[in-house]
Amino acid sequence: NDGEPLVVTVGLSGTSIEGARKNLEAECAHFDFDKVKEETQAKWTRQLAKISVEGGNEAQKTAFYTALYHTMIAPNLWSDVDGQYRGRDNRIHLHPAGKKGQMYTVFSLWDTYRACNPLYTLLEPQRTNHFVQTFLLQYKESGLLPVWELAANETDCMIGNHAIPVIADAWAKGIRDYNGNLALEAMQKNVESDRYGLKWYREHGFVPSDKEPESASKTLEYAYDDWCISQMARSMGKNDVAEKYARRAQSYKNLFDPGSGFFRARRGGAWHSPFDPYEVNFNYTEANAWQYRFAAPHDISGMMQLLGGREALTAAIDSLFTARSKTTGRDQADITGLIGQYVHGNEPSHHMAYLYNYVGQPWKTQQRVRQIMDNMYSDQPDGLSGNEDCGQMSAWLVFSAMGFYPVTPGKPEYAIGTPWFEKVVLQLDNGKTFTLKAPKLSAKNYYIEQVRYNGKDWRQSWITHDMLTGGGEMEFSMSAKPGEWGAAPENCPVSAITDHKIVPAPFVKSGATVFKDRSQVALGCADPEAKIRYMFADISGKVQWRAYSGPITVDRSQRMFLNAEKDGEKSQTVLVEFKRVRSNMRVLRYQSSYSNQYTAGGEDGLVDGIRGGADFRTGGWQGFEGQNLDLVLDLGKSQKINRVRANFLQDENSWIFFPLKLQVEISDDGQTFSPAGESLNDVPPLEKGLLQKELQVQLNGKKARYIRVVGVSLGQCPVTHKGAGHPCWVFVDELSVE
């Protein structure tokens, strides 16, 4: 009441109240607000001075320094001033380096391994050492490297094992103040676990979509992690380990469909169908097939070969930016900042504009990068096109504004783009400076005409990490017109796996795997020169591989094994399961609409004899939002019916509930129906866990041709549920009639 300001100081600790008091005493033992303000401003001035820029306009400078600031907010220091910290085992530990030790938290690795962590290797090499040391301490405490760690807890909220590329990138750039052998051991431990489809990935060379959600994305990102392990092992002289993971790093080839030119999800030897590259579904992580089309940055030459060569890859990148921007399938909030199907608001697209350098058209990289910088970043409240994701969105701008970008973390090289400022000076921790100049740069003059590095002509459209950390100067001559600089094949960056080439696993090119009479099956392989072999499982135990020469007729339920061979190298063997549906029953019509996210394979997905799996995200279930399951079955002819059964799923955490009851009606003409019975559900809607329940109605020989099946939905989530008042889901698969 005396008009004096109230000053509050706050201490934080992950260990204890005592730890928080110690931190407060060490960091702010006074109540002098102005002193804290001045000290904080001085700290940020020193931190942001690591990069100084000249030229551009005020909005660009504001956007750039805001971006640089954003990249420096996380990860956060987790250990106390006395070196104590709460570990992944929930115990209090003393850092091996004591008070000097620095344990960190908030590792959004799926996002940040792409550019944010590589930025730290350039600006924060010592802190990068601390990050890797943190990973290894967490490995000792929990048995695994972090995936997405928060306050000593593994959230597992994203895919991949992307502590691995962070370590490999640091190692490749000479940042090695940690135990390399322990790091390599930890990297292998993560990828040799059976978590999140890794078991299937190792066995089949891909994650099957009917076994694990987001299977296509997981396969592609696991392959990249394997390449990082291979690179680090090779640098350590562990050639057997390097070879093993170099082979696995090519697993991305097993998902390439030459018919569509995209990486697709697979169910064993068959593709997940139907396929729409614009569709956002649970085969990809926060994306569709377009946004994962170039997800092998560790083997761009291999991708190029799959697509059909340099011109084909160029056309594919062009089509990414010129495709229609509308997506299909589910609404995904992360898909923002679209240019065609390029999505700057989410991480999988971030390297793609730089891929033109690899095909000898760097002027297209320059045009697209400038377009993205100008249109996707500003000094306004909506100045980012997507979630910041702990600095990754801003790290893209920091790198790109300087004129280069780390397309392949783990490889100490950067693709050159186009600068946003006339002068950029990097103040490096080793005391050296690296200066980038573009004196004639303007909003129109953003094409590179010539580059000079330390006074000498530089024609390559890439630079190395050692060039930057060694200090020096690079000068860009800019033009308003595209030029030929960096276009010659010898001047293009190369990302390639050159040895231990694998043969991609073959696939069913055409022909149904679920059929009523017979199916004509054609086989294919991403490598057209590979020889395909197949074998039907024989209950007698006698098996014989046959050379594939043309379409195969399948007329019964059976299992087929496939592999391919080239130059003495064999692909992994994959399984195709064929199922003949002998019933003439079909779905005549739906009286409610299933979601295009959850189709169970389409109109006859509920009567194909294949049940949905343990996870609704694998695509084997039909989902109805806010409405009943309501459809009419046609038995083909009038006949006696003993029982109707329907299998339902409940996952209250995902707003999926068992129906209140199953109702059955019968008809002879398909138009006028009469009640035949019902079955009540007795499982409470808030029962925890992933549950399945079959509801059945006895008809005791009643005769009919048509059956109406209704699963009566709750309609809305229960009042005590976190989604109260919102539409809930009914999930069903399979329907059967006896």
XYZ file of C-alpha atoms in Angstrom, residues 33 61 81 118 136 138 174 240 408 428 492 521 551 558 589 601-602 610 631 636 639-640 665 691 695 711:
26
model
C 15.629 -5.792 -10.303
C 17.035 -7.983 -38.979
C 24.811 -25.132 -9.008
C 23.936 -28.472 -36.226
C 25.216 -40.644 -22.198
C 20.741 -40.633 -19.360
C 35.456 -32.933 -34.091
C 32.088 -54.514 -39.282
C 22.663 -34.129 -43.975
C 33.459 -18.495 -33.352
C 27.525 -30.519 -56.914
C -0.805 -61.279 -59.132
C 1.598 -62.928 -63.453
C -2.117 -69.188 -48.734
C -24.799 -49.771 -48.577
C -9.565 -51.077 -46.602
C -12.767 -49.690 -48.053
C -9.219 -59.824 -41.742
C -24.997 -50.471 -42.776
C -26.479 -62.980 -51.900
C -30.978 -68.125 -46.062
C -31.263 -69.115 -42.417
C -32.708 -55.991 -38.386
C -9.975 -52.981 -25.296
C -21.140 -58.147 -29.490
C -23.809 -50.074 -33.493
